C-alpha positions as a Python dict, from the first residue, in 0.01 Angstrom:
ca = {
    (1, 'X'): (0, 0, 0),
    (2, 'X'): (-204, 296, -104),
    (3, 'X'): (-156, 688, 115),
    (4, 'X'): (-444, 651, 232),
    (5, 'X'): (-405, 313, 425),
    (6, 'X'): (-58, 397, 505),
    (7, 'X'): (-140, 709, 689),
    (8, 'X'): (-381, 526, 885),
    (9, 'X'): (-127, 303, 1038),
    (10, 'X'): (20, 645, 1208),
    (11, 'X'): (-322, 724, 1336),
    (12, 'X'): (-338, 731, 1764),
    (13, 'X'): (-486, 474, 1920),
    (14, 'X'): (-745, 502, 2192),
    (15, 'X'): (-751, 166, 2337),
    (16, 'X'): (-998, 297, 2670),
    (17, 'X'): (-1250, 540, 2447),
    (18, 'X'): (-1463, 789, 2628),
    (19, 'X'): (-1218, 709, 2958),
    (20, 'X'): (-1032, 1054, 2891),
    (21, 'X'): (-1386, 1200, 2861),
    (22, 'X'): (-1481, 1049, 3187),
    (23, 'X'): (-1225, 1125, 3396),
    (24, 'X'): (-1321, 1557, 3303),
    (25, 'X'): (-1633, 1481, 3417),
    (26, 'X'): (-1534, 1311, 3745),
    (27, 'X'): (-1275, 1574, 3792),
    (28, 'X'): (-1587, 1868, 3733),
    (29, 'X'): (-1671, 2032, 4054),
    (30, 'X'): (-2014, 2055, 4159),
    (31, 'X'): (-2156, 2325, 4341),
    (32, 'X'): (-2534, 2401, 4476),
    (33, 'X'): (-2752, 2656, 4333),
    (34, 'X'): (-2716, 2933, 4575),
    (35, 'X'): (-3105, 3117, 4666),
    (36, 'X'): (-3066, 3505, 4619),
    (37, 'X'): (-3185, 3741, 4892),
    (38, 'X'): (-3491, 3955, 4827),
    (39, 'X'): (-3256, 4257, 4769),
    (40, 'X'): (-3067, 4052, 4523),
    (41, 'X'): (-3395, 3909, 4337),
    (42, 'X'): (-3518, 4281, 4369),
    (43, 'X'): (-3227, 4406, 4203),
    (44, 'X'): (-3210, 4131, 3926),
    (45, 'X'): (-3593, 4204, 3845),
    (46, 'X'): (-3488, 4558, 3804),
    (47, 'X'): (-3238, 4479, 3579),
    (48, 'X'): (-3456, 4222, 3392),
    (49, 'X'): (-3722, 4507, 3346),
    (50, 'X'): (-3450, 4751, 3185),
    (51, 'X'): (-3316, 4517, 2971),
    (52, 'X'): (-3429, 4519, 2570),
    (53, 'X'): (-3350, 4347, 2239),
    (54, 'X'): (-3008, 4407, 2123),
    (55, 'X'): (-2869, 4526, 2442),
    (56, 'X'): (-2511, 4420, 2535),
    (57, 'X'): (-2546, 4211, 2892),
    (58, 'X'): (-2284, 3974, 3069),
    (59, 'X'): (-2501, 3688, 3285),
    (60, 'X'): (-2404, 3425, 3561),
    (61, 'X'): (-2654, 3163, 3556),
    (62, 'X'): (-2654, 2842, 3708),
    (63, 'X'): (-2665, 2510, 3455),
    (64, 'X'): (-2554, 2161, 3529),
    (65, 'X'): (-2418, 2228, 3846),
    (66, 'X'): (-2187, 2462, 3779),
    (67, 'X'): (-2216, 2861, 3717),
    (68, 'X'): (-2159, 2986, 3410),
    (69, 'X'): (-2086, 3325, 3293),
    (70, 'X'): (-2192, 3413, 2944),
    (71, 'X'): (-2154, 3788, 2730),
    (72, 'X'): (-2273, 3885, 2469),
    (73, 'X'): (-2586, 4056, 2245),
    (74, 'X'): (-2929, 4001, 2379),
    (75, 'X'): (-3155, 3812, 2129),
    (76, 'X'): (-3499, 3774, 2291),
    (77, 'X'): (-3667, 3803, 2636),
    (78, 'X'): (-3938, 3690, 2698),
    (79, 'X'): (-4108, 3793, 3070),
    (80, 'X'): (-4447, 3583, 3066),
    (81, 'X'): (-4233, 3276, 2966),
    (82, 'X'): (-3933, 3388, 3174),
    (83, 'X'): (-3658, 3373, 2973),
    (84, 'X'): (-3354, 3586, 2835),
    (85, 'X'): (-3175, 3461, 2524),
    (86, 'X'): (-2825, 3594, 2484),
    (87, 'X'): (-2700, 3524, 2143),
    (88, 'X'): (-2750, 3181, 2113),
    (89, 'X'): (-2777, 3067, 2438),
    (90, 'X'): (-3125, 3054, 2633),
    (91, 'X'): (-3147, 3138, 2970),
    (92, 'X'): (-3403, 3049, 3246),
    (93, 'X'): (-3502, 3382, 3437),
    (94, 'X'): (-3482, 3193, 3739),
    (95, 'X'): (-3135, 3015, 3695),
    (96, 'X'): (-3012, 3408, 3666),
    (97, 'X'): (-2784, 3492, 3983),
    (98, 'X'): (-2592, 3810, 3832),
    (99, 'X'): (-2719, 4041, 3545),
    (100, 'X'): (-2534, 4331, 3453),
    (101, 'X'): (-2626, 4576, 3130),
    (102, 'X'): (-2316, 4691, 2959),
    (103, 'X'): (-2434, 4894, 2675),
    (104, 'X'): (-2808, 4983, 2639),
    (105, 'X'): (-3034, 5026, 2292),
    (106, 'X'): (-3356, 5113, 2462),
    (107, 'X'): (-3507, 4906, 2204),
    (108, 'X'): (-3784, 4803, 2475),
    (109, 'X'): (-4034, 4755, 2165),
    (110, 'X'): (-3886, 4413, 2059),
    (111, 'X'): (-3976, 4246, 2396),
    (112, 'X'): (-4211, 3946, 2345),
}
C-alpha cells in the first residue's frame, strides 16, 4: 500500500456531513433590528458627515439577524448610495446602529 492511501485510512470520518454545521446555526440567536431614536439617527448622521477616507472607525451594524461589530480603516463612503465600506466589508448606512471615529485623517476629499 502506497503513503498516500495509507494515510487516508486515518482520515476522520463524518458519517452526518453538514449536521455539525447545522446544529451552529440552530444554536445562533436571533435578535430584531432595533429602530434608533431621532437623537440617535441625529447623532449617527453627524458622525456619518465627519467621517472621511482612511479614517479609523469601529461600527455595530445589524446583518443576518445578529449585530455585528466591525474595526478597522475606512475604505469608501459613499452618501448618495448610502454606504460606508470599512476595509473590506460594506456596510448599509441604514443597517448602522453605533458609529464611533477613533482616529481622524480629515481626508474629506476622497468621499464619492
Amino acid at each position: 500500500m502506497d503513503r498516500s492511501d495509507r494515510a487516508k485510512q486515518f482520515m476522520p470520518f463524518d458519517a452526518l456531513k453538514g449536521f455539525q454545521e447545522a446544529l451552529r446555526e440552530k444554536e445562533r440567536i436571533r435578535v430584531p433590528k432595533r429602530s434608533l431614536s431621532e437623537e440617535e439617527r441625529a447623532e449617527l448622521d453627524r458622525e456619518l458627515a465627519r467621517i472621511g477616507k482612511m479614517d479609523m472607525v469601529e461600527a455595530e451594524y445589524f446583518q443576518d439577524g445578529e449585530y455585528v461589530c466591525v474595526r478597522g480603516m475606512v475604505a469608501a463612503v459613499s452618501r448618495q448610495e448610502g454606504w460606508l465600506r470599512i476595509v473590506n466589508t460594506q456596510i448599509a448606512c441604514e443597517n448602522i446602529s453605533r458609529l464611533e471615529i477613533l482616529s481622524s485623517t480629515q481626508a474629506s476629499s476622497d468621499i464619492v
